[in-house]
PDB file of C-alpha atoms in Angstrom:
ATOM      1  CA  UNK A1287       0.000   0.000   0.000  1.00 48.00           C
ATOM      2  CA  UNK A1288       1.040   3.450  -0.792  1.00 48.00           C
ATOM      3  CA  UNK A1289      -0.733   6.569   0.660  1.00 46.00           C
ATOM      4  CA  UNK A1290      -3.150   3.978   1.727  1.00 48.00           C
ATOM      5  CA  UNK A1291      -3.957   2.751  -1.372  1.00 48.00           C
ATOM      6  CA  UNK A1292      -2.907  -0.694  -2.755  1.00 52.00           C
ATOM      7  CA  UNK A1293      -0.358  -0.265  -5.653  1.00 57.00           C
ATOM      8  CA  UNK A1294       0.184  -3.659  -5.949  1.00 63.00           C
ATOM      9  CA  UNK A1295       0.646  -7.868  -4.922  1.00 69.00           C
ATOM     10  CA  UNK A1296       3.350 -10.033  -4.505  1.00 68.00           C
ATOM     11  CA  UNK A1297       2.954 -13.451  -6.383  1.00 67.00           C
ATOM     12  CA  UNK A1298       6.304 -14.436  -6.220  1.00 70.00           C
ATOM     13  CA  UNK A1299       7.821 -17.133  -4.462  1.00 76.00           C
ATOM     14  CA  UNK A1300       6.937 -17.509  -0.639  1.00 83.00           C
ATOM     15  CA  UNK A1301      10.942 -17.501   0.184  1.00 84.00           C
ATOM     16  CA  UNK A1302      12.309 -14.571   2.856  1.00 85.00           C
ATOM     17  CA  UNK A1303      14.992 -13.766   0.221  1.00 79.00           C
ATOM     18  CA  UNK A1304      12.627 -13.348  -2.631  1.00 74.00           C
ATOM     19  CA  UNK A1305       9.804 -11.638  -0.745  1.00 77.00           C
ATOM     20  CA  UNK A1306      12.580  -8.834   1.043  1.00 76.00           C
ATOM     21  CA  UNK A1307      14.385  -8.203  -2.528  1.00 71.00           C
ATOM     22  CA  UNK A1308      10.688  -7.449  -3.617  1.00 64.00           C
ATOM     23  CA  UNK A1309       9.920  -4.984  -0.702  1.00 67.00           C
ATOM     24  CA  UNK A1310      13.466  -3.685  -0.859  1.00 63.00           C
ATOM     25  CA  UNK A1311      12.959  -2.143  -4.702  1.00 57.00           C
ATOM     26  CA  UNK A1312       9.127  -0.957  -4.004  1.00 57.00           C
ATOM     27  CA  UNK A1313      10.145   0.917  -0.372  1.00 58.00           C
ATOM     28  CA  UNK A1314      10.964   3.800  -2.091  1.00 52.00           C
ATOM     29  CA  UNK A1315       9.220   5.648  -5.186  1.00 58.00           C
ATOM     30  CA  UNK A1316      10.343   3.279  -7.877  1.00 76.00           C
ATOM     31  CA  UNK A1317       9.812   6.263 -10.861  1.00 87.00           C
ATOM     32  CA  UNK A1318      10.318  10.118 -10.518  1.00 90.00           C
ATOM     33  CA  UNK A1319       8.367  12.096 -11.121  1.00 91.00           C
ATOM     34  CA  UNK A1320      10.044  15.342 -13.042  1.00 93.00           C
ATOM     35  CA  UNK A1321       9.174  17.722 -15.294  1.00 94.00           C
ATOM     36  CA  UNK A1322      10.092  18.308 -19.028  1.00 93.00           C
ATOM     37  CA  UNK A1323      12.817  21.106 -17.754  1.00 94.00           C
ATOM     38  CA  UNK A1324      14.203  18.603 -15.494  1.00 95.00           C
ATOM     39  CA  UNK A1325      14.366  15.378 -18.017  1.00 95.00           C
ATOM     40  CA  UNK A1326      18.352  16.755 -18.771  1.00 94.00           C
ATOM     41  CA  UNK A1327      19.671  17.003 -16.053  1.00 95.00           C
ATOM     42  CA  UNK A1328      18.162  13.555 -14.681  1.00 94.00           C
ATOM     43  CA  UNK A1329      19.531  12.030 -17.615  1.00 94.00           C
ATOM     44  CA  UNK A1330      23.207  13.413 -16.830  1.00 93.00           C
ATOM     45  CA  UNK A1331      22.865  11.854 -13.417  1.00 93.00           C
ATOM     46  CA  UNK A1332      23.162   8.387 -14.469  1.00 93.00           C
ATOM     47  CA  UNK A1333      25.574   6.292 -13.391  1.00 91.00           C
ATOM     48  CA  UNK A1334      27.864   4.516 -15.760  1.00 90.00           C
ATOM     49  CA  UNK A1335      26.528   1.331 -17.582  1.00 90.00           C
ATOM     50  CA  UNK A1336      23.169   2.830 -16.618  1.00 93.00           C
ATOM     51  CA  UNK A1337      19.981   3.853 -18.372  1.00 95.00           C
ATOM     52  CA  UNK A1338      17.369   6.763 -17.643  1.00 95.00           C
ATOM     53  CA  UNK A1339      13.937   5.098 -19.766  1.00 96.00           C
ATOM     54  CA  UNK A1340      11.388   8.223 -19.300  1.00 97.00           C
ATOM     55  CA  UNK A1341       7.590   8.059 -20.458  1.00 96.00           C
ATOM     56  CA  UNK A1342       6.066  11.315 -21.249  1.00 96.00           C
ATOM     57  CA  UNK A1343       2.224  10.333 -20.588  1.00 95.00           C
ATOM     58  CA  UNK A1344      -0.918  11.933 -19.431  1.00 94.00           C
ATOM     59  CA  UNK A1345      -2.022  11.724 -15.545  1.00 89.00           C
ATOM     60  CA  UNK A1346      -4.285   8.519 -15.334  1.00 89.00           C
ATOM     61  CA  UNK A1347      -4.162   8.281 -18.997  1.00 93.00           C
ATOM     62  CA  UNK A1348      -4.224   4.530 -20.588  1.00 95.00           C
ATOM     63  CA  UNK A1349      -0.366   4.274 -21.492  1.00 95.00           C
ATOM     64  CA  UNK A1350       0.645   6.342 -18.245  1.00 93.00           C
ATOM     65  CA  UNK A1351      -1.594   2.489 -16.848  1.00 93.00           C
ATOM     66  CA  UNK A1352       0.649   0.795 -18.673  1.00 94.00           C
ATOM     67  CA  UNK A1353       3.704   2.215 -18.222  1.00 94.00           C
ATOM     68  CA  UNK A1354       3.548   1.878 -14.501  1.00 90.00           C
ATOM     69  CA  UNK A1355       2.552  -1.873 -14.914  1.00 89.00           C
ATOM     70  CA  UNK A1356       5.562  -1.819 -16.886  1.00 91.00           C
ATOM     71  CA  UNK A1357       7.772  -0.633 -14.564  1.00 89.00           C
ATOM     72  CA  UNK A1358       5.949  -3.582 -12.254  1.00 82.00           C
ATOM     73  CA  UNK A1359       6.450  -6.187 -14.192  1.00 81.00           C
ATOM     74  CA  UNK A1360       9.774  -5.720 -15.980  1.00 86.00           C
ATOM     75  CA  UNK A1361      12.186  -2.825 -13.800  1.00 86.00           C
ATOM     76  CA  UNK A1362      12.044  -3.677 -10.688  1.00 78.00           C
ATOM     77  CA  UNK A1363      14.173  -6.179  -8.762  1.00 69.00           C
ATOM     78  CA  UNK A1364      15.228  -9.604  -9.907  1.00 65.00           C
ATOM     79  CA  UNK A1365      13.089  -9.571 -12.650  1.00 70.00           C
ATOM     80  CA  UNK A1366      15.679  -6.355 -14.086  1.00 76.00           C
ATOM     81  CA  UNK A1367      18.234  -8.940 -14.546  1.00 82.00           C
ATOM     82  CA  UNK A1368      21.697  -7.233 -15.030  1.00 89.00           C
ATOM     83  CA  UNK A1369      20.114  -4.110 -16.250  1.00 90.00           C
ATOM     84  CA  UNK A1370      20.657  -0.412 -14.138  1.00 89.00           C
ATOM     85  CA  UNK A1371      17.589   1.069 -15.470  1.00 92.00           C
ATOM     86  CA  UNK A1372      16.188   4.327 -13.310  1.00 92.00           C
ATOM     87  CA  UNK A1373      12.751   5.026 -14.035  1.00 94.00           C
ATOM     88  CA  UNK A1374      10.664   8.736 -14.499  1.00 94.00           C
ATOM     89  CA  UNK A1375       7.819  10.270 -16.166  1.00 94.00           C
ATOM     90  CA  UNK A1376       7.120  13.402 -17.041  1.00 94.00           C
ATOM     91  CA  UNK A1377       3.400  14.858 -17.450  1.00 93.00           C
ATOM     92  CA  UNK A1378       2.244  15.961 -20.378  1.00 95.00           C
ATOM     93  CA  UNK A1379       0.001  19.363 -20.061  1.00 93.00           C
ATOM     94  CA  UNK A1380      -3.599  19.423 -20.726  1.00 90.00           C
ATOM     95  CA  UNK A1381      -3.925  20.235 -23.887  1.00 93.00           C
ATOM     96  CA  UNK A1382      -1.821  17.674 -25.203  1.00 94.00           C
ATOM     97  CA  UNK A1383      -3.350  14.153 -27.002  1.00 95.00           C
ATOM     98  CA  UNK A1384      -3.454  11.342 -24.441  1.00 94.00           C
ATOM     99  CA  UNK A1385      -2.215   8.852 -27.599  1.00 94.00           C
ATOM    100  CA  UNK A1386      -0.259  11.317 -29.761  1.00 95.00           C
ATOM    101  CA  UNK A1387       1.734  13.289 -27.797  1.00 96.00           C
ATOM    102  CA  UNK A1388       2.913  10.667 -25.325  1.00 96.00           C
ATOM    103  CA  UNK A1389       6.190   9.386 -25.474  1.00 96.00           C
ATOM    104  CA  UNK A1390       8.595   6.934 -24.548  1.00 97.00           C
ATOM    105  CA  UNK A1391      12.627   7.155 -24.377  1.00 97.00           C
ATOM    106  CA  UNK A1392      15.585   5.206 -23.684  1.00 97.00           C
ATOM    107  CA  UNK A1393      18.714   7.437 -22.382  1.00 97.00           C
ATOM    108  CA  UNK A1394      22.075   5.412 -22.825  1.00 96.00           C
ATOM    109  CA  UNK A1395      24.403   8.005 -21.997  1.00 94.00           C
ATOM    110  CA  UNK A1396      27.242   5.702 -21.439  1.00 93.00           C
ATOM    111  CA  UNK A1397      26.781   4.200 -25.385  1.00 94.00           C
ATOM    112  CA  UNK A1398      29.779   4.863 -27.530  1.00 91.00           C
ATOM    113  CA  UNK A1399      29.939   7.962 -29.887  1.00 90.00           C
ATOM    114  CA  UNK A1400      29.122   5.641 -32.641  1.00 90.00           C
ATOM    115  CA  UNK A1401      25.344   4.800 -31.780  1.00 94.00           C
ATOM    116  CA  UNK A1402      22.517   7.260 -30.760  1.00 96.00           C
ATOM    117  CA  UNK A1403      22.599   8.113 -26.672  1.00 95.00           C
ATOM    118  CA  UNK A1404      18.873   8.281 -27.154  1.00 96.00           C
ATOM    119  CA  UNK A1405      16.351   6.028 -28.312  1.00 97.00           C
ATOM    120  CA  UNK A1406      12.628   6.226 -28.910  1.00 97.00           C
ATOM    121  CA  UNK A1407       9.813   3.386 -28.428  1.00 97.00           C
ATOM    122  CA  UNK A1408       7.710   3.273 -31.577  1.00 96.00           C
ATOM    123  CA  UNK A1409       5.575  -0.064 -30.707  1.00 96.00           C
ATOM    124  CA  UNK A1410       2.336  -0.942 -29.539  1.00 96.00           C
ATOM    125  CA  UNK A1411       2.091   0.026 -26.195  1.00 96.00           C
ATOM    126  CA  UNK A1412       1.794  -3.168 -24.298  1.00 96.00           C
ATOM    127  CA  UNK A1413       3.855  -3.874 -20.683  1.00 94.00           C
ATOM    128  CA  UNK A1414       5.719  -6.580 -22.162  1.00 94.00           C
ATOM    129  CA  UNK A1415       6.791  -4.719 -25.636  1.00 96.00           C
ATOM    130  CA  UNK A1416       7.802  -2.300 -23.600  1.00 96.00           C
ATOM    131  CA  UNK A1417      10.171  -3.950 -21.071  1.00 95.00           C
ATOM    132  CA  UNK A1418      11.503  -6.564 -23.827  1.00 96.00           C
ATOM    133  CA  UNK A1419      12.164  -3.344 -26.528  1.00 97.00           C
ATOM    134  CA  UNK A1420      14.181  -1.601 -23.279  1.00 96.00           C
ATOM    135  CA  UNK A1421      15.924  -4.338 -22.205  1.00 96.00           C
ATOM    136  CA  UNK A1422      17.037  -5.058 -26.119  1.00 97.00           C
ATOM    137  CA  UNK A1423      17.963  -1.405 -26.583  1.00 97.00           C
ATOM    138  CA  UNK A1424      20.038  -1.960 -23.615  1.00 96.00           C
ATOM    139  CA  UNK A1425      22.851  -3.880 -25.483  1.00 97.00           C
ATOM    140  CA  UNK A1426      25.734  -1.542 -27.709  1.00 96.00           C
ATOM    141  CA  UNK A1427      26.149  -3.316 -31.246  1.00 96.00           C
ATOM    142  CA  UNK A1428      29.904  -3.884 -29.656  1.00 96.00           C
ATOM    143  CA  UNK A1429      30.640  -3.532 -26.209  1.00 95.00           C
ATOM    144  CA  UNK A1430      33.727  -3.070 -24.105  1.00 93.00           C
ATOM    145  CA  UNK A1431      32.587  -4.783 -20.984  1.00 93.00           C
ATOM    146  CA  UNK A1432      31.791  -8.626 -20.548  1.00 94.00           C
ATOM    147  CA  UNK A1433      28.984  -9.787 -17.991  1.00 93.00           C
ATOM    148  CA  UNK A1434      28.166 -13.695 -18.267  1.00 90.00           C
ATOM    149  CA  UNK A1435      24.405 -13.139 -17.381  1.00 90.00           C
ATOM    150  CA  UNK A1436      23.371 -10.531 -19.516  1.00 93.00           C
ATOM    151  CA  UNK A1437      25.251 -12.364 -22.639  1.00 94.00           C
ATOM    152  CA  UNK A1438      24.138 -15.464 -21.574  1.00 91.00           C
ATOM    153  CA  UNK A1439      22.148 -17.480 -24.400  1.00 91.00           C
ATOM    154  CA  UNK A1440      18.764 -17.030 -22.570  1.00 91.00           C
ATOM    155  CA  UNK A1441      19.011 -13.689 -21.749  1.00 93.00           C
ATOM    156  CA  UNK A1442      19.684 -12.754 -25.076  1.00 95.00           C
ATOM    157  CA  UNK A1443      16.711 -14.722 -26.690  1.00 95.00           C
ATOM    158  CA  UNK A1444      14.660 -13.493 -24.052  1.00 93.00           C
ATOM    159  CA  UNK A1445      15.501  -9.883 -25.491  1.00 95.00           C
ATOM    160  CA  UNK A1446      15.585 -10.950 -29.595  1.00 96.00           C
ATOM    161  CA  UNK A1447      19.109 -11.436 -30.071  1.00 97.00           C
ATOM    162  CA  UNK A1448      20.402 -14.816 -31.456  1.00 96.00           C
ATOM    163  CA  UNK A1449      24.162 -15.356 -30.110  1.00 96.00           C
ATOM    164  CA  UNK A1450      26.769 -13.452 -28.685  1.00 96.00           C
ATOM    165  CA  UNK A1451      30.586 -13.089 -30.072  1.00 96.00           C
ATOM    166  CA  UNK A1452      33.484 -12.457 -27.383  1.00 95.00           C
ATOM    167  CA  UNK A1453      36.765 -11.172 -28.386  1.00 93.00           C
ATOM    168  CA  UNK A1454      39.259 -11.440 -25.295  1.00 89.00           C
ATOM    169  CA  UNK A1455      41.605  -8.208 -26.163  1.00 86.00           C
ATOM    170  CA  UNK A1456      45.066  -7.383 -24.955  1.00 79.00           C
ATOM    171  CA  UNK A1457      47.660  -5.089 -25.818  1.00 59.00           C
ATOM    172  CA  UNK A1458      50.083  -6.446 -23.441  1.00 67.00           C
ATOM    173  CA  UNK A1459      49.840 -10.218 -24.423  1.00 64.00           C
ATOM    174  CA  UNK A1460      51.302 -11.861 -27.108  1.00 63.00           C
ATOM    175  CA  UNK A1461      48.829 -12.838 -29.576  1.00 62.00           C
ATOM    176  CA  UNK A1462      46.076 -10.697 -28.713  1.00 74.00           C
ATOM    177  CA  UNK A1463      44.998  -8.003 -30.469  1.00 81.00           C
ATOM    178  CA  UNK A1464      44.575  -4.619 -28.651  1.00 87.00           C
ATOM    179  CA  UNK A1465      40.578  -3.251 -27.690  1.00 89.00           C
ATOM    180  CA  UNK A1466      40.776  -0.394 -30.356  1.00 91.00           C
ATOM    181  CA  UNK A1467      41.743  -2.453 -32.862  1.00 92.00           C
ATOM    182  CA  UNK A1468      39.317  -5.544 -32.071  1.00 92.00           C
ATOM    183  CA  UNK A1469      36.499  -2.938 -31.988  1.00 94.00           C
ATOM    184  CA  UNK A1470      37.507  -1.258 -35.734  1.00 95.00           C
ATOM    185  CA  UNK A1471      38.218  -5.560 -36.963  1.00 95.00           C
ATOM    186  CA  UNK A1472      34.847  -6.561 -35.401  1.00 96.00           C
ATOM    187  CA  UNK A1473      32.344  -2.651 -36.363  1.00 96.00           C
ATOM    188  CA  UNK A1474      31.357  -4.470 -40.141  1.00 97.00           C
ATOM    189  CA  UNK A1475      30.431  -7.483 -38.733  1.00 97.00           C
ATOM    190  CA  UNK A1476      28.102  -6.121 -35.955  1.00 97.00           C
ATOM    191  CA  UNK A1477      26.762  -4.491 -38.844  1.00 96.00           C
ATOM    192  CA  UNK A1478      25.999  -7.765 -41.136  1.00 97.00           C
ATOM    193  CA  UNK A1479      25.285  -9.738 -37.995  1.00 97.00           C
ATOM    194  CA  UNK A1480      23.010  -7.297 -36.745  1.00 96.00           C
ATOM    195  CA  UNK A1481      20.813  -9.925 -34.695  1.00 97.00           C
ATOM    196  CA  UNK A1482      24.346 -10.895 -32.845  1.00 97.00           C
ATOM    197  CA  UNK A1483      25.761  -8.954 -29.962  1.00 97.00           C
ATOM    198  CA  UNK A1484      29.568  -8.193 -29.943  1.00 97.00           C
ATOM    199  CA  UNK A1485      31.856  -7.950 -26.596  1.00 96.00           C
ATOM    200  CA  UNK A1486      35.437  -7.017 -26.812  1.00 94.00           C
ATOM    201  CA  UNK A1487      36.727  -7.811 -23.605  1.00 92.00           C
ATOM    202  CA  UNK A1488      39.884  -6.900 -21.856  1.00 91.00           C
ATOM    203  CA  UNK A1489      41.460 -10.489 -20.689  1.00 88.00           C
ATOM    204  CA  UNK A1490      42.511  -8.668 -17.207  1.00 88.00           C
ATOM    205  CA  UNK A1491      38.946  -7.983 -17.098  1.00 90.00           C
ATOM    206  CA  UNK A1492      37.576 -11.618 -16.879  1.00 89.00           C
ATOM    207  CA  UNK A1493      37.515 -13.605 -13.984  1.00 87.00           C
ATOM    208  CA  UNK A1494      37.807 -17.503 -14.005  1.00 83.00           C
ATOM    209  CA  UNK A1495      34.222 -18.277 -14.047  1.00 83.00           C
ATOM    210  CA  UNK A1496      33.968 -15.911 -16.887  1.00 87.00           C
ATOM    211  CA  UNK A1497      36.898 -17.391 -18.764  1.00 84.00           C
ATOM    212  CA  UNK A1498      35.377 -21.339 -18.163  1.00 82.00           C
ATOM    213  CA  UNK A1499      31.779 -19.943 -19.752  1.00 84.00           C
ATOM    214  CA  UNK A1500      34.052 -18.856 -22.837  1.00 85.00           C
ATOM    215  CA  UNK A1501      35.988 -21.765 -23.158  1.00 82.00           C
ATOM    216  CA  UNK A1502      39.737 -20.048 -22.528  1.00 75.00           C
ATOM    217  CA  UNK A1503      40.314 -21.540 -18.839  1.00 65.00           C
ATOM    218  CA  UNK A1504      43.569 -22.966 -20.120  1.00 56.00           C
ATOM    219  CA  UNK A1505      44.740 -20.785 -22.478  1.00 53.00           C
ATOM    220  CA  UNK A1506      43.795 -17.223 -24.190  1.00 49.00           C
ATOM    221  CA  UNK A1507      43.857 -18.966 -27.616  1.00 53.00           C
ATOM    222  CA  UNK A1508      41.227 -18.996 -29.735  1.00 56.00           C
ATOM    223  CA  UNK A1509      40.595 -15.485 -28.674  1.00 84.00           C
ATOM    224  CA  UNK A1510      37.131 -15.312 -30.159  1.00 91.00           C
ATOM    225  CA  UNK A1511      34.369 -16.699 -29.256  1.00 91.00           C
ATOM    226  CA  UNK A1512      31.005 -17.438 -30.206  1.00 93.00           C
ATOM    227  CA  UNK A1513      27.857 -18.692 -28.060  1.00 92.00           C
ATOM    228  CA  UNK A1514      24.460 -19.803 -29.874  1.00 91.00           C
ATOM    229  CA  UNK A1515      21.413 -21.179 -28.288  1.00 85.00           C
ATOM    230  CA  UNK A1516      23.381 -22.754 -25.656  1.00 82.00           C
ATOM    231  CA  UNK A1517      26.309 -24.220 -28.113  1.00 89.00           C
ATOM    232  CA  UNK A1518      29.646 -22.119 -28.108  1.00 90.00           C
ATOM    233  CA  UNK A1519      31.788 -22.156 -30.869  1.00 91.00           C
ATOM    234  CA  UNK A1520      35.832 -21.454 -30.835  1.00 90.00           C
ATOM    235  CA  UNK A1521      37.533 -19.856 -33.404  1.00 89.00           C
ATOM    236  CA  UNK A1522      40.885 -21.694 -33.994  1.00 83.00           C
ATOM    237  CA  UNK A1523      44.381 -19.948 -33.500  1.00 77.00           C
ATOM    238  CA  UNK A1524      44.781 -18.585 -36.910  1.00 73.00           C
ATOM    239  CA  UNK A1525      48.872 -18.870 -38.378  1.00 70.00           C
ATOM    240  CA  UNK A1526      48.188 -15.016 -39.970  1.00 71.00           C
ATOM    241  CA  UNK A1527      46.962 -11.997 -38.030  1.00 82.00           C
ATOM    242  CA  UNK A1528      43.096 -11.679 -37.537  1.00 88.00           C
ATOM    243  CA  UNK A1529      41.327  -9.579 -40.167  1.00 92.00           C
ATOM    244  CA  UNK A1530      37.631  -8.631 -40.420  1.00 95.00           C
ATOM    245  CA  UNK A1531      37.394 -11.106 -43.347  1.00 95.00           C
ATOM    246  CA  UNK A1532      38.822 -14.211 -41.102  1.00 93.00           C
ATOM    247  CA  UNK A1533      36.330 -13.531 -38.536  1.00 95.00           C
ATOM    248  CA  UNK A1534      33.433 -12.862 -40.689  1.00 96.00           C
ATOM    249  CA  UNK A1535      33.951 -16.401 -42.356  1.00 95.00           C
ATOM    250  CA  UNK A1536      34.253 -18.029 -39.222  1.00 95.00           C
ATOM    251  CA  UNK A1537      31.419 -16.603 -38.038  1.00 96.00           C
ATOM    252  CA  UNK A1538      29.259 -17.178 -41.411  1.00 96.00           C
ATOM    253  CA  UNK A1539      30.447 -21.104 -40.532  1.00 95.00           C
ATOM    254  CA  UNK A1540      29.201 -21.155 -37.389  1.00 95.00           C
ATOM    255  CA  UNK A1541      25.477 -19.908 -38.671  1.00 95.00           C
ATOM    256  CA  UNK A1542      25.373 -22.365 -41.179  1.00 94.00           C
ATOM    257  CA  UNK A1543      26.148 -24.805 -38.518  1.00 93.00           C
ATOM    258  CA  UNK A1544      29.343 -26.339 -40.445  1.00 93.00           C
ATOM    259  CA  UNK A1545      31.358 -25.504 -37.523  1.00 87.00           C
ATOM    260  CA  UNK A1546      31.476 -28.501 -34.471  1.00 86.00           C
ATOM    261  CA  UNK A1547      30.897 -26.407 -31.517  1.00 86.00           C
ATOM    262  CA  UNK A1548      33.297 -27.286 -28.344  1.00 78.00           C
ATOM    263  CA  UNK A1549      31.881 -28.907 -25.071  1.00 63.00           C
ATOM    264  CA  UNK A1550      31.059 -26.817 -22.052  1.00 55.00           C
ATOM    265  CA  UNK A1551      31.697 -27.483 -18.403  1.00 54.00           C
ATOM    266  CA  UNK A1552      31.115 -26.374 -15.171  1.00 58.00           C
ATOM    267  CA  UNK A1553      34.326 -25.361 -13.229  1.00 54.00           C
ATOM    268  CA  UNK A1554      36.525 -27.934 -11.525  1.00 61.00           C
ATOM    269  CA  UNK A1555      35.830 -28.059  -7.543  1.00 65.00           C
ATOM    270  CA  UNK A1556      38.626 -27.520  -5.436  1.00 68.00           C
ATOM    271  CA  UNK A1557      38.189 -30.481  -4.107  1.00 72.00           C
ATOM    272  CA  UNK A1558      37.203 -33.579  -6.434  1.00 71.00           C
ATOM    273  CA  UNK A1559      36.316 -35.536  -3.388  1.00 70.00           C
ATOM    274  CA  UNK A1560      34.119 -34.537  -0.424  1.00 73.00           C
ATOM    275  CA  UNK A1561      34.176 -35.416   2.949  1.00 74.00           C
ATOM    276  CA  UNK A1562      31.340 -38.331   2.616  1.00 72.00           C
ATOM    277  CA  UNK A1563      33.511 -39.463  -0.192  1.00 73.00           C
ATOM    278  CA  UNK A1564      31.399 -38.440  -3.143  1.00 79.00           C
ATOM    279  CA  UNK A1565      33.710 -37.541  -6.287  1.00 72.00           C
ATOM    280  CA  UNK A1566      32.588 -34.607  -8.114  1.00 71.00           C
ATOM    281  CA  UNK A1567      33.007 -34.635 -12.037  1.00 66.00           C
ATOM    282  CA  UNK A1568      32.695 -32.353 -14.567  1.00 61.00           C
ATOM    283  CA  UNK A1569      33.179 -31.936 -18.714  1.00 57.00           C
ATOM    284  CA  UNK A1570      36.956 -30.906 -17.949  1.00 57.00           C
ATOM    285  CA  UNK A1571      37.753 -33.669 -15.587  1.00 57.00           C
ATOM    286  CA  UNK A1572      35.860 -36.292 -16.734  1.00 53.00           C
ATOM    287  CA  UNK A1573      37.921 -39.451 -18.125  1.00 55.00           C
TER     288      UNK A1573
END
C-alpha cells in the first residue's frame, strides 16, 4: 500500500529472500516524477553502464496504466536482470493528445559515440513490448565490458538477439589483439550480424568463471568466441593476423552450422572428493 492505497501484490515465491528483494525495490518511489525542464539534467545523473527510460504520458491516462505496470512487471528487482535502469515520467500538459503526444525514451548516456545516446519506443504500447524493446535497446552493437548473465544465451533470446561473439583483447599479451583495434576488426560485422551482440573484452577484465563460460580456462587462444542457443563455438588460432574477413567467415560457418561447436563445463571443484567421499566430475575432468 502506498498513501493507503494498494499499488500492488506479490505473487512471487513464498521464500524470505525473494519476498525482502521485492519490498526492498518498491520501499521507495520506484519512478520520478520530473518535469520536461528537469528530463536533462536527470539524464546526466546516471551512473555509468546505466539507463534513464522516461515516459512522457498523461495523468491517469491509458499508457501512463501501462507504463507503470511496466515498470511492475519488468524494472524492478530480480526480474531487471543485469540491467541499471532508473525510471521517471514526465506529465504531459492538458492540452496535449493522451495517444499522440505521449512518449517513450531510452537514455544510454554511457553508449559509444558511434550509436545514438537516445532512443525512442515506436511499438504498440503493451507492458511486455515495452520492457523486452528496453531491455534489447540496452545492449551496444559492440561492447567493451563482458557480464556472463546478460550475454548469456537465454538472456539474449529473451531480449531478440540470437548469439553473442566475445573477443578477449590485450595489448600487453602476445597474440592478442589490442581493444581499439578488435572494436575497428569486429564494427562491419556487428553491422551484417546485426541480430548478434559483440563484446570485446579486456582479458585482465575476466575472472575464471567468466573465462570457463568462454571456453579459454587454459589458455587465451582462440581469442574469439562465439555462443548460440546454448552451443559455443571457438575460433581456432589462426597462423596469420586476424582480419575482419577471417572472422566474418568463421562466423558465417558457425550460422550455417558447419562448424562442431566445443563442449562446455562447469568449473573444476577444489576439491574432487568430499568429505562423505562423493567424487565430483565435470566436462573438464571427466575421463
Amino acid at each position: 500500500y502506498v498513501r493507503g492505497k494498494r499499488w500492488s501484490s506479490y505473487h512471487g515465491p513464498t521464500t524470505a529472500d525473494k519476498i525482502v528483494d521485492w519490498l526492498a525495490h518498491r520501499e521507495l518511489q520506484a519512478v520520478s516524477m520530473i518535469e520536461e525542464s528537469e528530463v536533462d539534467a536527470y539524464v546526466n545523473g546516471t551512473e555509468e553502464g546505466g539507463f534513464a527510460l522516461v515516459a512522457r504520458v498523461k495523468a491517469k491516462s491509458p499508457r501512463s496504466k501501462v507504463f507503470w505496470s511496466a515498470v511492475e512487471d519488468g524494472f524492478l528487482g530480480a526480474v531487471a536482470g543485469p540491467f541499471r535502469f532508473r525510471l521517471a515520467s514526465a506529465p504531459l500538459p492538458a492540452s496535449a493528445d493522451a495517444n499522440r503526444d505521449s512518449s517513450l525514451t531510452l537514455y544510454r548516456p554511457s553508449f559509444p559515440a558511434s550509436e545514438p545516446k537516445m532512443v525512442k519506443y515506436s511499438g504498440k504500447w503493451h507492458e511486455l513490448d515495452i520492457v523486452k524493446w528496453a531491455k534489447k535497446k540496452a545492449y551496444p552493437s559492440i561492447s567493451l565490458t563482458y557480464d556472463a548473465e546478460m550475454y548469456s544465451s537465454g538472456l539474449l533470446s529473451q531480449v531478440g538477439y540470437d548469439a553473442s561473439v566475445v573477443a578477449v583483447t590485450s595489448g600487453e599479451r602476445e597474440g592478442l589483439v589490442a581493444q581499439a583495434e578488435m572494436v575497428e576488426l569486429l564494427r562491419p560485422l556487428a553491422k551484417k550480424f546485426s541480430s548478434w551482440r559483440f563484446v570485446c573484452a579486456e582479458l585482465s577484465s575476466l575472472d575464471v568463471a567468466a573465462l570457463a563460460t568462454l571456453g579459454l580456462i587454459n589458455d587465451t587462444t582462440p581469442v574469439i568466441s562465439v555462443i548460440v542457443e546454448r552451443r559455443r563455438h571457438l575460433m581456432p588460432e589462426q597462423k596469420v593476423p586476424l582480419s575482419t574477413k577471417s572472422v566474418g567467415r568463421f562466423l558465417y560457418e558457425v550460422k550455417a552450422r558447419t562448424v562442431q561447436p566445443t563442449f562446455r563445463s562447469a568449473l573444476a571443484p577444489e576439491r574432487a572428493v568430499d568429505e562423505h567421499g562423493i567424487v565430483t566430475l565435470t566436462g573438464d575432468t571427466f575421463e
